[in-house]
Tab-separated table of C-alpha atoms and ligand atoms in Angstrom:
chain	number	residue	atom	x	y	z
A	15	UNK	CA	33.772	5.593	-9.755
A	16	UNK	CA	33.229	2.200	-9.950
A	17	UNK	CA	29.860	1.698	-8.851
A	18	UNK	CA	29.249	-1.823	-6.699
A	19	UNK	CA	26.183	-4.010	-8.144
A	20	UNK	CA	23.121	-3.988	-5.934
A	21	UNK	CA	22.451	-7.350	-4.866
A	22	UNK	CA	18.789	-8.659	-5.445
A	23	UNK	CA	17.220	-9.856	-2.066
A	24	UNK	CA	13.495	-9.969	-2.668
A	25	UNK	CA	11.388	-9.886	-5.423
A	26	UNK	CA	7.837	-9.137	-5.247
A	27	UNK	CA	4.626	-8.602	-7.555
A	28	UNK	CA	5.461	-5.044	-8.200
A	29	UNK	CA	8.428	-4.460	-6.069
A	30	UNK	CA	12.033	-5.585	-5.696
A	31	UNK	CA	14.278	-5.271	-2.788
A	32	UNK	CA	18.082	-5.040	-2.978
A	33	UNK	CA	21.185	-4.827	-1.019
A	34	UNK	CA	23.522	-2.022	-1.450
A	35	UNK	CA	26.288	-2.377	1.262
A	36	UNK	CA	24.800	-2.026	4.679
A	37	UNK	CA	21.571	0.024	3.006
A	38	UNK	CA	19.079	-1.904	0.883
A	39	UNK	CA	17.576	-0.127	-2.114
A	40	UNK	CA	13.536	-0.429	-1.902
A	41	UNK	CA	12.539	-0.344	-6.037
A	42	UNK	CA	9.064	0.458	-7.310
A	43	UNK	CA	8.157	-1.417	-11.115
A	44	UNK	CA	5.998	-0.111	-13.569
A	45	UNK	CA	3.859	-3.222	-13.251
A	46	UNK	CA	0.451	-3.225	-12.209
A	47	UNK	CA	-1.608	-6.370	-10.748
A	48	UNK	CA	-5.560	-6.630	-10.730
A	49	UNK	CA	-7.126	-9.485	-8.993
A	50	UNK	CA	-3.578	-10.786	-7.373
A	51	UNK	CA	-2.653	-11.198	-11.212
A	52	UNK	CA	0.519	-9.536	-12.541
A	53	UNK	CA	-0.484	-7.629	-15.906
A	54	UNK	CA	2.302	-8.208	-18.720
A	55	UNK	CA	1.980	-4.198	-19.958
A	56	UNK	CA	3.510	-1.878	-17.571
A	57	UNK	CA	2.257	1.344	-16.653
A	58	UNK	CA	4.834	4.552	-17.700
A	59	UNK	CA	5.866	6.145	-14.801
A	60	UNK	CA	3.420	3.835	-12.007
A	61	UNK	CA	6.859	3.390	-10.099
A	62	UNK	CA	8.195	6.655	-10.245
A	63	UNK	CA	4.962	8.404	-9.038
A	64	UNK	CA	4.143	5.712	-6.698
A	65	UNK	CA	7.414	5.978	-5.066
A	66	UNK	CA	7.446	9.822	-4.875
A	67	UNK	CA	4.451	9.880	-3.289
A	68	UNK	CA	5.501	7.313	-0.715
A	69	UNK	CA	8.487	9.962	-0.262
A	70	UNK	CA	6.001	12.840	0.592
A	71	UNK	CA	3.893	10.718	2.714
A	72	UNK	CA	7.195	10.131	4.572
A	73	UNK	CA	7.767	13.902	5.171
A	74	UNK	CA	3.948	14.113	6.065
A	75	UNK	CA	4.508	11.620	8.519
A	76	UNK	CA	7.926	12.406	10.018
A	77	UNK	CA	6.456	14.248	13.653
A	78	UNK	CA	4.415	10.588	14.245
A	79	UNK	CA	7.604	8.424	13.917
A	80	UNK	CA	10.732	7.990	11.921
A	81	UNK	CA	11.387	6.475	8.841
A	82	UNK	CA	13.638	3.922	7.211
A	83	UNK	CA	14.425	6.667	4.192
A	84	UNK	CA	18.152	7.332	3.570
A	85	UNK	CA	17.796	9.054	0.129
A	86	UNK	CA	15.207	9.052	-2.563
A	87	UNK	CA	18.152	10.506	-5.114
A	88	UNK	CA	20.890	8.330	-4.484
A	89	UNK	CA	20.051	5.540	-5.656
A	90	UNK	CA	21.662	3.139	-8.555
A	91	UNK	CA	20.872	5.602	-12.129
A	92	UNK	CA	19.051	2.602	-13.677
A	93	UNK	CA	16.104	3.186	-10.648
A	94	UNK	CA	16.279	7.039	-10.716
A	95	UNK	CA	12.807	8.381	-9.397
A	96	UNK	CA	11.694	4.782	-8.550
A	97	UNK	CA	13.389	3.651	-5.702
A	98	UNK	CA	14.588	4.671	-1.972
A	99	UNK	CA	17.814	4.013	-0.384
A	100	UNK	CA	17.059	2.925	3.268
A	101	UNK	CA	18.272	1.604	6.190
A	102	UNK	CA	18.082	-2.135	7.275
A	103	UNK	CA	15.652	-2.836	9.971
A	104	UNK	CA	14.925	-5.399	12.046
A	105	UNK	CA	10.741	-6.386	10.527
A	106	UNK	CA	7.780	-6.444	12.560
A	107	UNK	CA	6.491	-10.288	11.737
A	108	UNK	CA	3.242	-8.558	11.821
A	109	UNK	CA	1.169	-6.598	8.724
A	110	UNK	CA	-0.281	-3.681	10.789
A	111	UNK	CA	-3.359	-2.770	8.626
A	112	UNK	CA	-6.133	-0.317	9.644
A	113	UNK	CA	-9.529	-0.235	8.198
A	114	UNK	CA	-11.552	2.994	8.026
A	115	UNK	CA	-14.025	0.996	5.833
A	116	UNK	CA	-15.343	-2.894	5.496
A	117	UNK	CA	-14.547	-4.591	2.075
A	118	UNK	CA	-12.653	-6.875	0.717
A	119	UNK	CA	-11.401	-10.002	3.331
A	120	UNK	CA	-12.099	-8.054	6.144
A	121	UNK	CA	-16.047	-7.472	4.536
A	122	UNK	CA	-15.469	-11.740	4.370
A	123	UNK	CA	-14.478	-12.240	8.240
A	124	UNK	CA	-17.256	-9.652	9.121
A	125	UNK	CA	-20.113	-11.610	7.609
A	126	UNK	CA	-18.464	-15.110	8.777
A	127	UNK	CA	-17.813	-13.650	12.020
A	128	UNK	CA	-19.295	-10.792	13.235
A	129	UNK	CA	-15.900	-9.340	13.604
A	130	UNK	CA	-12.560	-8.632	11.975
A	131	UNK	CA	-9.054	-9.774	13.694
A	132	UNK	CA	-11.434	-10.202	16.775
A	133	UNK	CA	-12.630	-6.910	16.398
A	134	UNK	CA	-16.176	-7.201	17.292
A	135	UNK	CA	-18.146	-4.849	14.787
A	136	UNK	CA	-22.285	-3.565	14.909
A	137	UNK	CA	-24.350	-5.738	12.876
A	138	UNK	CA	-25.597	-4.630	9.428
A	139	UNK	CA	-22.709	-3.393	8.344
A	140	UNK	CA	-22.501	-4.352	3.947
A	141	UNK	CA	-19.823	-4.176	1.424
A	142	UNK	CA	-18.001	-0.380	1.607
A	143	UNK	CA	-19.757	0.872	4.781
A	144	UNK	CA	-17.906	3.066	6.345
A	145	UNK	CA	-16.988	1.882	10.350
A	146	UNK	CA	-17.609	3.843	13.132
A	147	UNK	CA	-14.116	4.356	13.703
A	148	UNK	CA	-11.054	3.234	12.461
A	149	UNK	CA	-9.604	-0.380	13.357
A	150	UNK	CA	-6.298	-2.057	13.576
A	151	UNK	CA	-6.479	-5.580	12.249
A	152	UNK	CA	-3.446	-7.286	11.746
A	153	UNK	CA	-2.830	-10.195	10.107
A	154	UNK	CA	0.576	-12.087	9.838
A	155	UNK	CA	2.762	-12.287	6.732
A	156	UNK	CA	1.979	-15.198	4.684
A	157	UNK	CA	4.767	-16.285	2.041
A	158	UNK	CA	4.632	-15.001	-1.086
A	159	UNK	CA	1.640	-15.909	-3.362
A	160	UNK	CA	-0.795	-16.758	-0.093
A	161	UNK	CA	-3.003	-14.859	2.151
A	162	UNK	CA	-2.277	-12.795	4.772
A	163	UNK	CA	-4.297	-14.578	7.472
A	164	UNK	CA	-5.652	-11.793	10.132
A	165	UNK	CA	-5.285	-12.382	13.806
A	166	UNK	CA	-6.220	-11.209	17.021
A	167	UNK	CA	-4.600	-8.206	18.688
A	168	UNK	CA	-3.889	-10.849	21.496
A	169	UNK	CA	-1.612	-13.197	19.046
A	170	UNK	CA	-0.016	-9.597	18.305
A	171	UNK	CA	0.442	-8.945	22.001
A	172	UNK	CA	2.023	-12.792	22.475
A	173	UNK	CA	3.977	-12.552	19.082
A	174	UNK	CA	5.813	-8.839	20.078
A	175	UNK	CA	4.630	-8.153	23.695
A	176	UNK	CA	1.905	-5.976	25.364
A	177	UNK	CA	3.608	-2.486	25.148
A	178	UNK	CA	4.708	-2.797	21.147
A	179	UNK	CA	1.338	-4.456	20.392
A	180	UNK	CA	0.040	-1.366	21.677
A	181	UNK	CA	2.597	1.103	19.830
A	182	UNK	CA	1.716	-0.961	16.607
A	183	UNK	CA	-1.799	-0.459	16.928
A	184	UNK	CA	-1.405	3.529	17.601
A	185	UNK	CA	1.187	4.091	14.842
A	186	UNK	CA	-1.116	2.063	12.204
A	187	UNK	CA	-4.373	4.005	13.275
A	188	UNK	CA	-2.468	7.656	13.842
A	189	UNK	CA	-0.913	6.969	10.037
A	190	UNK	CA	-4.308	5.897	8.668
A	191	UNK	CA	-5.969	8.819	10.567
A	192	UNK	CA	-3.516	11.259	8.818
A	193	UNK	CA	-3.542	9.792	5.538
A	194	UNK	CA	-7.388	9.340	5.492
A	195	UNK	CA	-8.070	12.805	6.456
A	196	UNK	CA	-5.962	14.539	4.081
A	197	UNK	CA	-7.310	12.289	1.469
A	198	UNK	CA	-11.065	12.760	2.389
A	199	UNK	CA	-10.328	16.713	2.089
A	200	UNK	CA	-9.132	16.244	-1.427
A	201	UNK	CA	-11.783	13.958	-2.433
A	202	UNK	CA	-9.997	10.545	-2.791
A	203	UNK	CA	-11.490	8.110	0.448
A	204	UNK	CA	-8.417	5.796	1.571
A	205	UNK	CA	-10.712	3.085	2.917
A	206	UNK	CA	-7.606	0.633	4.637
A	207	UNK	CA	-3.888	0.798	4.818
A	208	UNK	CA	-1.257	-1.881	5.579
A	209	UNK	CA	2.361	-0.516	6.588
A	210	UNK	CA	5.513	-2.317	7.300
A	211	UNK	CA	7.419	-1.074	10.768
A	212	UNK	CA	10.985	-2.459	11.683
A	213	UNK	CA	13.175	-1.803	14.281
A	214	UNK	CA	16.028	0.156	14.332
A	215	UNK	CA	19.444	-1.404	16.596
A	216	UNK	CA	18.409	1.234	19.307
A	217	UNK	CA	15.088	-0.733	19.111
A	218	UNK	CA	13.023	2.121	18.059
A	219	UNK	CA	9.829	1.074	16.324
A	220	UNK	CA	10.651	2.702	12.312
A	221	UNK	CA	8.268	3.069	9.433
A	222	UNK	CA	9.413	1.502	6.536
A	223	UNK	CA	8.252	0.102	3.054
A	224	UNK	CA	6.499	2.063	0.799
A	225	UNK	CA	3.215	4.242	2.625
A	226	UNK	CA	0.013	5.061	2.000
A	227	UNK	CA	-0.134	4.539	-2.017
A	228	UNK	CA	-2.396	2.690	-3.946
A	229	UNK	CA	-0.604	-0.327	-4.501
A	230	UNK	CA	-0.627	-0.565	0.029
A	231	UNK	CA	-3.950	0.762	-0.045
A	232	UNK	CA	-7.452	1.353	-1.225
A	233	UNK	CA	-7.951	4.797	-2.742
A	234	UNK	CA	-11.586	5.036	-3.812
A	235	UNK	CA	-13.311	7.924	-5.065
A	236	UNK	CA	-15.118	10.680	-2.525
A	237	UNK	CA	-18.088	10.999	-4.936
A	238	UNK	CA	-19.268	7.725	-6.272
A	239	UNK	CA	-19.057	5.800	-2.947
A	240	UNK	CA	-22.152	4.526	-1.669
A	241	UNK	CA	-22.372	1.828	1.348
A	242	UNK	CA	-23.609	-1.649	0.231
A	243	UNK	CA	-22.256	-1.162	-3.065
A	244	UNK	CA	-18.845	-2.120	-4.490
A	245	UNK	CA	-16.878	1.176	-4.268
A	246	UNK	CA	-14.673	2.301	-7.361
A	247	UNK	CA	-11.004	1.504	-7.168
A	248	UNK	CA	-9.293	4.887	-8.254
A	249	UNK	CA	-6.399	3.370	-9.904
A	250	UNK	CA	-7.212	0.270	-11.183
A	251	UNK	CA	-10.920	-0.062	-11.763
A	252	UNK	CA	-10.499	0.934	-15.362
A	253	UNK	CA	-8.307	-2.307	-15.827
A	254	UNK	CA	-10.518	-4.448	-13.900
A	255	UNK	CA	-13.282	-3.350	-15.872
A	256	UNK	CA	-11.943	-3.689	-19.351
A	257	UNK	CA	-9.962	-7.268	-18.385
A	258	UNK	CA	-13.601	-8.924	-16.677
A	259	UNK	CA	-14.794	-7.473	-20.196
A	260	UNK	CA	-12.801	-9.786	-22.253
A	261	UNK	CA	-13.999	-12.559	-20.928
A	262	UNK	CA	-10.362	-13.155	-19.132
A	263	UNK	CA	-10.244	-15.950	-17.233
A	264	UNK	CA	-8.562	-14.661	-13.889
A	265	UNK	CA	-6.246	-18.276	-13.232
A	266	UNK	CA	-4.875	-17.538	-16.674
A	267	UNK	CA	-2.220	-14.883	-17.193
A	268	UNK	CA	-3.313	-11.471	-17.509
A	269	UNK	CA	-4.262	-9.822	-21.194
A	270	UNK	CA	-2.012	-7.078	-22.458
A	271	UNK	CA	-3.480	-4.018	-22.133
A	272	UNK	CA	-4.657	-1.583	-25.226
A	273	UNK	CA	-2.749	1.581	-25.672
A	274	UNK	CA	-5.747	3.608	-23.867
A	275	UNK	CA	-6.084	1.651	-21.085
A	276	UNK	CA	-2.357	1.864	-20.135
A	277	UNK	CA	-2.470	6.134	-21.065
A	278	UNK	CA	-6.066	6.246	-18.669
A	279	UNK	CA	-4.163	4.192	-16.043
A	280	UNK	CA	-0.957	6.190	-16.018
A	281	UNK	CA	-3.238	9.588	-15.935
A	282	UNK	CA	-5.379	8.050	-12.647
A	283	UNK	CA	-1.901	7.320	-10.692
A	284	UNK	CA	-0.708	10.829	-11.692
A	285	UNK	CA	-4.192	12.711	-10.444
A	286	UNK	CA	-3.676	10.973	-7.338
A	287	UNK	CA	-0.317	12.176	-6.718
A	288	UNK	CA	-1.215	15.455	-7.667
A	289	UNK	CA	-4.124	15.764	-5.777
A	290	UNK	CA	-2.912	14.431	-2.785
A	291	UNK	CA	0.612	16.609	-2.892
A	292	UNK	CA	-0.711	19.708	-4.494
A	293	UNK	CA	2.391	19.296	-6.701
A	294	UNK	CA	2.176	19.509	-10.297
A	295	UNK	CA	3.640	15.928	-11.844
B	326	LIG	C1	9.836	-6.979	-2.762
B	326	LIG	C2	9.389	-5.559	-2.177
B	326	LIG	O1	9.089	-5.602	-0.839
B	326	LIG	C3	9.859	-6.254	0.137
B	326	LIG	O2	10.609	-6.676	0.197
B	326	LIG	C4	9.329	-5.705	1.617
B	326	LIG	N1	10.201	-5.841	2.905
B	326	LIG	C5	10.379	-4.885	3.512
B	326	LIG	C6	11.636	-4.941	4.091
B	326	LIG	C7	12.434	-4.654	4.658
B	326	LIG	N2	13.673	-5.090	5.355
B	326	LIG	C8	14.437	-4.795	6.316
B	326	LIG	N3	14.620	-3.223	6.885
B	326	LIG	C9	14.031	-2.181	5.759
B	326	LIG	N4	13.692	-1.103	5.191
B	326	LIG	C10	12.550	-2.712	4.897
B	326	LIG	C11	11.552	-2.589	4.264
B	326	LIG	N5	11.118	-1.579	3.516
B	326	LIG	C12	11.881	-6.714	4.154
B	326	LIG	N6	10.579	-7.013	3.193
């Protein structure tokens, strides 16, 4: 059977997007990125593990909203297990972020303004503080290599209208709370997550991209969480600490990882998959 070649549309840090006729093929690589730098050493099976975790979440979230998955198996053979055939959507031009904890860019913004994406927060919060309740903190979709800029809810209203803005907030918080609740029962804190939504031709909002993976969300082991202390990244901390120990200048290309680092990091992805899905990898 002649297999029409797929066309590369967009290559990201750790994933690539192809066109295959009317469909899209979203492919996850084994690349890992720390401090926004792609490391030269792949983590075997990372792409497959995160793709299968995302597929599992899509199924768990099917009662909240439809998703873009056409098939997780009908993909080009070279991408088997680490790609999703998905329907082409009109993507919402807003990064939909939910935060249950304060860290990263949200903490920086809070320290400067007392709020995150226009959402006022109580005084006295610190690194890794749990928020009184999860908040919707949208941002712009910055061009590759630049950081997304926080935008207020009213800016989202101006972009997509009030009804859709409310729906974006409702969906984003709903996906986060479903994921954070399930993960917490399994000893994992999901501190925040970024989802992508798109419109189907009939105007329905559809969950796209990847969902609730360690690449789209911050995963922390619950047993070592301490507000006021930088949290331990479940999947990336070993590599971050090791790379920092080599004296790596983060403006330089990332260092090659030694075999034990690769295996320990792979094991962390397997552990996340098994804990959340309850299925052996
Ligand atoms: C580098 C990989 O990441 C992306 O390309 C993100 N992205 C996804 C789309 C998209 N566009 C239309 N329909 C979809 N179903 C999707 C999805 N998912 C665009 N950018």
